[in-house]
Amino acid sequence: MSRFIFTSESVSMGHPDKVSDQVSDGVLDALLAQDATSRVACETLCTTDYLVLAGEITSQADVDYEQVARDVVREIGYTSDDIGFNADTCEVNVRLHQQSGDIAMGVDKDGAGDQGLMFGYACNQTEELMPLPIALSHRILNRLAKMRQTNVVDWLRPDSKSQVSVIYEGRRPVGISAVVVSTQHADSVEQSQIHEFITDQVIRETVPEELLLDETKYHINPTGRFVVGGPHGDCGLTGRKIIVDTYGGWGRHGGGAFSGKDSTKVDRSAAYMARYIAKNVVASGAADECEVQLAYAIGVADPVSVRVDTMGTADVAEKSIEAAVRELFPLTPRGIIEHLSLRRPIFRKTAWGGHFGRSDSDFTWEATDKAAELRDAVGLGGGVPEPAVATTV
């Protein structure tokens, strides 16, 4: 049985790229709240005390884009001049214009807003049917964010990153070789204090004890200092954390980012549908692992291809699963939007912590409501089995 290590990372809501993602999706939500048919492609750049919005928007909504941006930055936690990025004093430059009529013409006919290929993935490594390395990386930062926001300690700052290296035997996770956590902090705190707090109060509270081995290495702020961070420490851009957003590199990625795009853009909506399909395949018991690829042509409603790959873990032929997918799941842009209810202002909260593996009911693509139908369609019959989760997490 092959033994290997696989690593995934996550970044916090205060990471500069995630600041940009949240501002872009904050703009999208503000527009959808007033006009559900808004077409949005909003990009954000942020750096030291400066933020710019650029892109294309067609909407009947009346939105104060600068105020939206400032509100998002404030809620993330950048509210002080001494960390180089302040929601109340930073310069905000708005460069948004109307969507191209050439693109709109295809979308008006319910076609895809662009060509492209999208992947969705699910596996039984965790209860949320996600790969374990990215799931644990997200959990670490979720706890760290909660502890910062509730003032458990006063020295945590918004920017942080995590990384988890999982040891596998075959496709089964058996331990963790290394955990990396880097967190922005006040100048006053000692690194030894940070190391003890992160190890005991964050890592050991989120990572299953049985996976932490005697030889597990802990790298906490490995450079020795992380005072300068956020947009002051590094320029942020929308769409630069697409692997953090998805499966941590375990599943393939079509290349399109999500944030700042309304759901006529199949980069976003079809990636959600592909995850929804893959998760229902695994939840149905038809396979332990599933990757779905969808591909589209601009202005054309139906996908140009649909592929299901179960990596040899299926109990039935993949062709029968593909046929069931085409029968049970709406795959046109309009069908996806309607089935997953994607014309609502729900997207800002997708912009950090990953778009997949979430329990929030607004993440409709995480539902497994098609599992029983799919099981019947591929001829397995019987009820949906309890998931055979490969770990105890």
mmCIF file of N, CA and C in Angstrom, residues 126-216:
data_model
loop_
_atom_site.group_PDB
_atom_site.id
_atom_site.type_symbol
_atom_site.label_atom_id
_atom_site.label_comp_id
_atom_site.label_asym_id
_atom_site.label_seq_id
_atom_site.Cartn_x
_atom_site.Cartn_y
_atom_site.Cartn_z
ATOM 1 N N THR A 126 -13.927 13.000 5.284
ATOM 2 C CA THR A 126 -14.502 13.735 6.415
ATOM 3 C C THR A 126 -16.013 13.696 6.321
ATOM 4 N N GLU A 127 -16.682 14.071 7.396
ATOM 5 C CA GLU A 127 -18.144 14.063 7.394
ATOM 6 C C GLU A 127 -18.717 15.038 6.377
ATOM 7 N N GLU A 128 -17.997 16.139 6.109
ATOM 8 C CA GLU A 128 -18.471 17.094 5.102
ATOM 9 C C GLU A 128 -18.080 16.687 3.696
ATOM 10 N N LEU A 129 -17.513 15.479 3.555
ATOM 11 C CA LEU A 129 -17.134 14.903 2.263
ATOM 12 C C LEU A 129 -16.125 15.785 1.522
ATOM 13 N N MET A 130 -15.117 16.225 2.275
ATOM 14 C CA MET A 130 -14.017 17.030 1.742
ATOM 15 C C MET A 130 -12.696 16.336 2.032
ATOM 16 N N PRO A 131 -11.646 16.658 1.251
ATOM 17 C CA PRO A 131 -10.317 16.152 1.577
ATOM 18 C C PRO A 131 -9.889 16.646 2.961
ATOM 19 N N LEU A 132 -9.235 15.790 3.728
ATOM 20 C CA LEU A 132 -8.876 16.125 5.099
ATOM 21 C C LEU A 132 -7.900 17.297 5.218
ATOM 22 N N PRO A 133 -6.863 17.423 4.384
ATOM 23 C CA PRO A 133 -5.907 18.525 4.594
ATOM 24 C C PRO A 133 -6.550 19.911 4.523
ATOM 25 N N ILE A 134 -7.408 20.158 3.544
ATOM 26 C CA ILE A 134 -8.032 21.479 3.431
ATOM 27 C C ILE A 134 -9.079 21.662 4.525
ATOM 28 N N ALA A 135 -9.792 20.596 4.898
ATOM 29 C CA ALA A 135 -10.794 20.710 5.953
ATOM 30 C C ALA A 135 -10.149 21.124 7.274
ATOM 31 N N LEU A 136 -9.027 20.515 7.614
ATOM 32 C CA LEU A 136 -8.346 20.864 8.865
ATOM 33 C C LEU A 136 -7.731 22.257 8.796
ATOM 34 N N SER A 137 -7.201 22.627 7.644
ATOM 35 C CA SER A 137 -6.626 23.973 7.493
ATOM 36 C C SER A 137 -7.684 25.035 7.726
ATOM 37 N N HIS A 138 -8.878 24.832 7.187
ATOM 38 C CA HIS A 138 -9.978 25.771 7.416
ATOM 39 C C HIS A 138 -10.387 25.798 8.893
ATOM 40 N N ARG A 139 -10.472 24.633 9.504
ATOM 41 C CA ARG A 139 -10.929 24.577 10.893
ATOM 42 C C ARG A 139 -9.975 25.333 11.829
ATOM 43 N N ILE A 140 -8.704 25.218 11.578
ATOM 44 C CA ILE A 140 -7.719 25.931 12.395
ATOM 45 C C ILE A 140 -7.969 27.430 12.330
ATOM 46 N N LEU A 141 -8.142 27.957 11.125
ATOM 47 C CA LEU A 141 -8.325 29.401 10.982
ATOM 48 C C LEU A 141 -9.703 29.854 11.448
ATOM 49 N N ASN A 142 -10.705 29.001 11.333
ATOM 50 C CA ASN A 142 -12.018 29.353 11.868
ATOM 51 C C ASN A 142 -11.940 29.562 13.372
ATOM 52 N N ARG A 143 -11.232 28.680 14.054
ATOM 53 C CA ARG A 143 -11.087 28.833 15.506
ATOM 54 C C ARG A 143 -10.235 30.060 15.841
ATOM 55 N N LEU A 144 -9.166 30.261 15.091
ATOM 56 C CA LEU A 144 -8.311 31.416 15.350
ATOM 57 C C LEU A 144 -9.103 32.717 15.166
ATOM 58 N N ALA A 145 -9.932 32.788 14.127
ATOM 59 C CA ALA A 145 -10.752 33.982 13.894
ATOM 60 C C ALA A 145 -11.734 34.203 15.040
ATOM 61 N N LYS A 146 -12.363 33.131 15.510
ATOM 62 C CA LYS A 146 -13.318 33.259 16.610
ATOM 63 C C LYS A 146 -12.626 33.782 17.866
ATOM 64 N N MET A 147 -11.425 33.306 18.133
ATOM 65 C CA MET A 147 -10.709 33.730 19.332
ATOM 66 C C MET A 147 -10.259 35.188 19.222
ATOM 67 N N ARG A 148 -9.939 35.630 18.005
ATOM 68 C CA ARG A 148 -9.604 37.041 17.809
ATOM 69 C C ARG A 148 -10.836 37.914 17.987
ATOM 70 N N GLN A 149 -11.937 37.495 17.378
ATOM 71 C CA GLN A 149 -13.146 38.311 17.399
ATOM 72 C C GLN A 149 -13.785 38.375 18.786
ATOM 73 N N THR A 150 -13.568 37.361 19.611
ATOM 74 C CA THR A 150 -14.126 37.360 20.966
ATOM 75 C C THR A 150 -13.110 37.824 22.006
ATOM 76 N N ASN A 151 -11.946 38.297 21.543
ATOM 77 C CA ASN A 151 -10.940 38.893 22.428
ATOM 78 C C ASN A 151 -10.429 37.941 23.500
ATOM 79 N N VAL A 152 -10.288 36.668 23.137
ATOM 80 C CA VAL A 152 -9.692 35.711 24.070
ATOM 81 C C VAL A 152 -8.288 36.170 24.452
ATOM 82 N N VAL A 153 -7.554 36.692 23.460
ATOM 83 C CA VAL A 153 -6.290 37.397 23.694
ATOM 84 C C VAL A 153 -6.356 38.702 22.904
ATOM 85 N N ASP A 154 -5.585 39.684 23.329
ATOM 86 C CA ASP A 154 -5.689 40.996 22.683
ATOM 87 C C ASP A 154 -4.607 41.272 21.653
ATOM 88 N N TRP A 155 -3.759 40.275 21.386
ATOM 89 C CA TRP A 155 -2.627 40.518 20.486
ATOM 90 C C TRP A 155 -2.814 39.940 19.091
ATOM 91 N N LEU A 156 -3.886 39.213 18.848
ATOM 92 C CA LEU A 156 -4.124 38.666 17.507
ATOM 93 C C LEU A 156 -4.568 39.764 16.552
ATOM 94 N N ARG A 157 -4.100 39.687 15.298
ATOM 95 C CA ARG A 157 -4.472 40.619 14.251
ATOM 96 C C ARG A 157 -5.116 39.838 13.096
ATOM 97 N N PRO A 158 -5.758 40.485 12.121
ATOM 98 C CA PRO A 158 -6.615 39.765 11.164
ATOM 99 C C PRO A 158 -5.921 38.806 10.189
ATOM 100 N N ASP A 159 -4.666 39.033 9.856
ATOM 101 C CA ASP A 159 -4.021 38.250 8.803
ATOM 102 C C ASP A 159 -3.415 36.973 9.375
ATOM 103 N N SER A 160 -3.744 35.827 8.790
ATOM 104 C CA SER A 160 -3.148 34.564 9.236
ATOM 105 C C SER A 160 -3.257 33.509 8.136
ATOM 106 N N LYS A 161 -2.433 32.469 8.281
ATOM 107 C CA LYS A 161 -2.410 31.366 7.323
ATOM 108 C C LYS A 161 -2.216 30.057 8.090
ATOM 109 N N SER A 162 -2.730 28.988 7.525
ATOM 110 C CA SER A 162 -2.503 27.662 8.099
ATOM 111 C C SER A 162 -2.133 26.696 6.984
ATOM 112 N N GLN A 163 -1.512 25.590 7.376
ATOM 113 C CA GLN A 163 -1.135 24.558 6.405
ATOM 114 C C GLN A 163 -1.026 23.228 7.149
ATOM 115 N N VAL A 164 -1.634 22.194 6.593
ATOM 116 C CA VAL A 164 -1.633 20.882 7.232
ATOM 117 C C VAL A 164 -1.135 19.837 6.250
ATOM 118 N N SER A 165 -0.186 19.021 6.696
ATOM 119 C CA SER A 165 0.373 17.932 5.887
ATOM 120 C C SER A 165 -0.105 16.608 6.461
ATOM 121 N N VAL A 166 -0.907 15.885 5.683
ATOM 122 C CA VAL A 166 -1.528 14.645 6.141
ATOM 123 C C VAL A 166 -0.809 13.441 5.536
ATOM 124 N N ILE A 167 -0.556 12.450 6.365
ATOM 125 C CA ILE A 167 0.063 11.195 5.917
ATOM 126 C C ILE A 167 -1.055 10.234 5.497
ATOM 127 N N TYR A 168 -0.903 9.658 4.317
ATOM 128 C CA TYR A 168 -1.876 8.698 3.803
ATOM 129 C C TYR A 168 -1.239 7.331 3.595
ATOM 130 N N GLU A 169 -2.025 6.308 3.858
ATOM 131 C CA GLU A 169 -1.697 4.949 3.425
ATOM 132 C C GLU A 169 -2.779 4.562 2.435
ATOM 133 N N GLY A 170 -2.387 4.425 1.165
ATOM 134 C CA GLY A 170 -3.392 4.307 0.115
ATOM 135 C C GLY A 170 -4.151 5.627 0.050
ATOM 136 N N ARG A 171 -5.463 5.582 0.188
ATOM 137 C CA ARG A 171 -6.261 6.821 0.205
ATOM 138 C C ARG A 171 -6.780 7.112 1.620
ATOM 139 N N ARG A 172 -6.232 6.435 2.617
ATOM 140 C CA ARG A 172 -6.724 6.597 3.987
ATOM 141 C C ARG A 172 -5.762 7.450 4.802
ATOM 142 N N PRO A 173 -6.235 8.561 5.411
ATOM 143 C CA PRO A 173 -5.371 9.383 6.254
ATOM 144 C C PRO A 173 -5.070 8.681 7.575
ATOM 145 N N VAL A 174 -3.794 8.664 7.961
ATOM 146 C CA VAL A 174 -3.393 7.938 9.172
ATOM 147 C C VAL A 174 -2.662 8.822 10.178
ATOM 148 N N GLY A 175 -2.336 10.054 9.823
ATOM 149 C CA GLY A 175 -1.632 10.929 10.751
ATOM 150 C C GLY A 175 -1.271 12.243 10.088
ATOM 151 N N ILE A 176 -0.670 13.113 10.865
ATOM 152 C CA ILE A 176 -0.253 14.426 10.375
ATOM 153 C C ILE A 176 1.240 14.590 10.614
ATOM 154 N N SER A 177 1.954 14.944 9.557
ATOM 155 C CA SER A 177 3.409 15.103 9.682
ATOM 156 C C SER A 177 3.792 16.510 10.104
ATOM 157 N N ALA A 178 2.994 17.527 9.705
ATOM 158 C CA ALA A 178 3.350 18.905 10.038
ATOM 159 C C ALA A 178 2.124 19.799 10.017
ATOM 160 N N VAL A 179 2.131 20.773 10.910
ATOM 161 C CA VAL A 179 1.124 21.833 10.929
ATOM 162 C C VAL A 179 1.852 23.169 10.955
ATOM 163 N N VAL A 180 1.466 24.063 10.053
ATOM 164 C CA VAL A 180 2.059 25.395 9.989
ATOM 165 C C VAL A 180 0.965 26.427 10.261
ATOM 166 N N VAL A 181 1.217 27.332 11.189
ATOM 167 C CA VAL A 181 0.295 28.450 11.434
ATOM 168 C C VAL A 181 1.123 29.719 11.571
ATOM 169 N N SER A 182 0.795 30.702 10.753
ATOM 170 C CA SER A 182 1.418 32.017 10.860
ATOM 171 C C SER A 182 0.307 33.024 11.118
ATOM 172 N N THR A 183 0.437 33.785 12.191
ATOM 173 C CA THR A 183 -0.600 34.761 12.510
ATOM 174 C C THR A 183 0.002 36.122 12.803
ATOM 175 N N GLN A 184 -0.610 37.132 12.220
ATOM 176 C CA GLN A 184 -0.224 38.504 12.498
ATOM 177 C C GLN A 184 -0.506 38.803 13.976
ATOM 178 N N HIS A 185 0.354 39.620 14.578
ATOM 179 C CA HIS A 185 0.233 39.840 16.015
ATOM 180 C C HIS A 185 0.710 41.236 16.387
ATOM 181 N N ALA A 186 0.348 41.663 17.590
ATOM 182 C CA ALA A 186 0.846 42.928 18.125
ATOM 183 C C ALA A 186 2.338 42.808 18.414
ATOM 184 N N ASP A 187 3.015 43.933 18.406
ATOM 185 C CA ASP A 187 4.466 43.947 18.630
ATOM 186 C C ASP A 187 4.830 43.547 20.055
ATOM 187 N N SER A 188 3.893 43.645 20.955
ATOM 188 C CA SER A 188 4.192 43.464 22.383
ATOM 189 C C SER A 188 4.302 42.011 22.815
ATOM 190 N N VAL A 189 3.757 41.070 22.063
ATOM 191 C CA VAL A 189 3.682 39.683 22.511
ATOM 192 C C VAL A 189 4.954 38.920 22.160
ATOM 193 N N GLU A 190 5.350 37.978 23.025
ATOM 194 C CA GLU A 190 6.528 37.141 22.789
ATOM 195 C C GLU A 190 6.161 35.960 21.894
ATOM 196 N N GLN A 191 7.122 35.540 21.074
ATOM 197 C CA GLN A 191 6.866 34.418 20.167
ATOM 198 C C GLN A 191 6.585 33.127 20.932
ATOM 199 N N SER A 192 7.202 32.947 22.083
ATOM 200 C CA SER A 192 6.954 31.750 22.889
ATOM 201 C C SER A 192 5.499 31.696 23.342
ATOM 202 N N GLN A 193 4.942 32.857 23.656
ATOM 203 C CA GLN A 193 3.540 32.933 24.059
ATOM 204 C C GLN A 193 2.627 32.593 22.887
ATOM 205 N N ILE A 194 2.964 33.106 21.696
ATOM 206 C CA ILE A 194 2.187 32.796 20.496
ATOM 207 C C ILE A 194 2.221 31.297 20.219
ATOM 208 N N HIS A 195 3.422 30.709 20.294
ATOM 209 C CA HIS A 195 3.590 29.282 19.998
ATOM 210 C C HIS A 195 2.741 28.430 20.936
ATOM 211 N N GLU A 196 2.783 28.733 22.219
ATOM 212 C CA GLU A 196 2.023 27.953 23.202
ATOM 213 C C GLU A 196 0.519 28.106 22.981
ATOM 214 N N PHE A 197 0.085 29.321 22.724
ATOM 215 C CA PHE A 197 -1.345 29.577 22.527
ATOM 216 C C PHE A 197 -1.867 28.864 21.277
ATOM 217 N N ILE A 198 -1.158 29.011 20.163
ATOM 218 C CA ILE A 198 -1.617 28.408 18.899
ATOM 219 C C ILE A 198 -1.613 26.885 19.001
ATOM 220 N N THR A 199 -0.580 26.326 19.590
ATOM 221 C CA THR A 199 -0.482 24.870 19.697
ATOM 222 C C THR A 199 -1.571 24.293 20.594
ATOM 223 N N ASP A 200 -1.741 24.882 21.798
ATOM 224 C CA ASP A 200 -2.648 24.308 22.784
ATOM 225 C C ASP A 200 -4.103 24.719 22.577
ATOM 226 N N GLN A 201 -4.328 25.984 22.220
ATOM 227 C CA GLN A 201 -5.687 26.505 22.179
ATOM 228 C C GLN A 201 -6.323 26.471 20.782
ATOM 229 N N VAL A 202 -5.504 26.291 19.761
ATOM 230 C CA VAL A 202 -6.041 26.287 18.401
ATOM 231 C C VAL A 202 -5.861 24.917 17.750
ATOM 232 N N ILE A 203 -4.615 24.475 17.584
ATOM 233 C CA ILE A 203 -4.374 23.217 16.860
ATOM 234 C C ILE A 203 -4.967 22.026 17.604
ATOM 235 N N ARG A 204 -4.639 21.890 18.888
ATOM 236 C CA ARG A 204 -5.115 20.713 19.631
ATOM 237 C C ARG A 204 -6.620 20.728 19.870
ATOM 238 N N GLU A 205 -7.242 21.873 19.681
ATOM 239 C CA GLU A 205 -8.699 21.968 19.839
ATOM 240 C C GLU A 205 -9.452 21.737 18.531
ATOM 241 N N THR A 206 -8.735 21.647 17.418
ATOM 242 C CA THR A 206 -9.398 21.477 16.117
ATOM 243 C C THR A 206 -8.966 20.219 15.373
ATOM 244 N N VAL A 207 -7.761 19.744 15.636
ATOM 245 C CA VAL A 207 -7.237 18.570 14.934
ATOM 246 C C VAL A 207 -7.449 17.334 15.805
ATOM 247 N N PRO A 208 -8.016 16.252 15.281
ATOM 248 C CA PRO A 208 -8.247 15.046 16.073
ATOM 249 C C PRO A 208 -6.954 14.538 16.721
ATOM 250 N N GLU A 209 -7.059 14.225 17.995
ATOM 251 C CA GLU A 209 -5.877 13.835 18.772
ATOM 252 C C GLU A 209 -5.162 12.639 18.177
ATOM 253 N N GLU A 210 -5.940 11.690 17.631
ATOM 254 C CA GLU A 210 -5.315 10.470 17.113
ATOM 255 C C GLU A 210 -4.473 10.710 15.866
ATOM 256 N N LEU A 211 -4.644 11.864 15.221
ATOM 257 C CA LEU A 211 -3.849 12.173 14.036
ATOM 258 C C LEU A 211 -2.568 12.938 14.372
ATOM 259 N N LEU A 212 -2.479 13.455 15.596
ATOM 260 C CA LEU A 212 -1.279 14.173 16.026
ATOM 261 C C LEU A 212 -0.301 13.168 16.622
ATOM 262 N N LEU A 213 0.796 12.962 15.930
ATOM 263 C CA LEU A 213 1.761 11.922 16.284
ATOM 264 C C LEU A 213 2.906 12.498 17.108
ATOM 265 N N ASP A 214 3.686 11.624 17.712
ATOM 266 C CA ASP A 214 4.865 12.087 18.453
ATOM 267 C C ASP A 214 5.814 12.860 17.548
ATOM 268 N N GLU A 215 5.850 12.462 16.270
ATOM 269 C CA GLU A 215 6.785 13.095 15.331
ATOM 270 C C GLU A 215 6.177 14.276 14.567
ATOM 271 N N THR A 216 4.919 14.612 14.839
ATOM 272 C CA THR A 216 4.289 15.763 14.171
ATOM 273 C C THR A 216 5.077 17.032 14.486
#
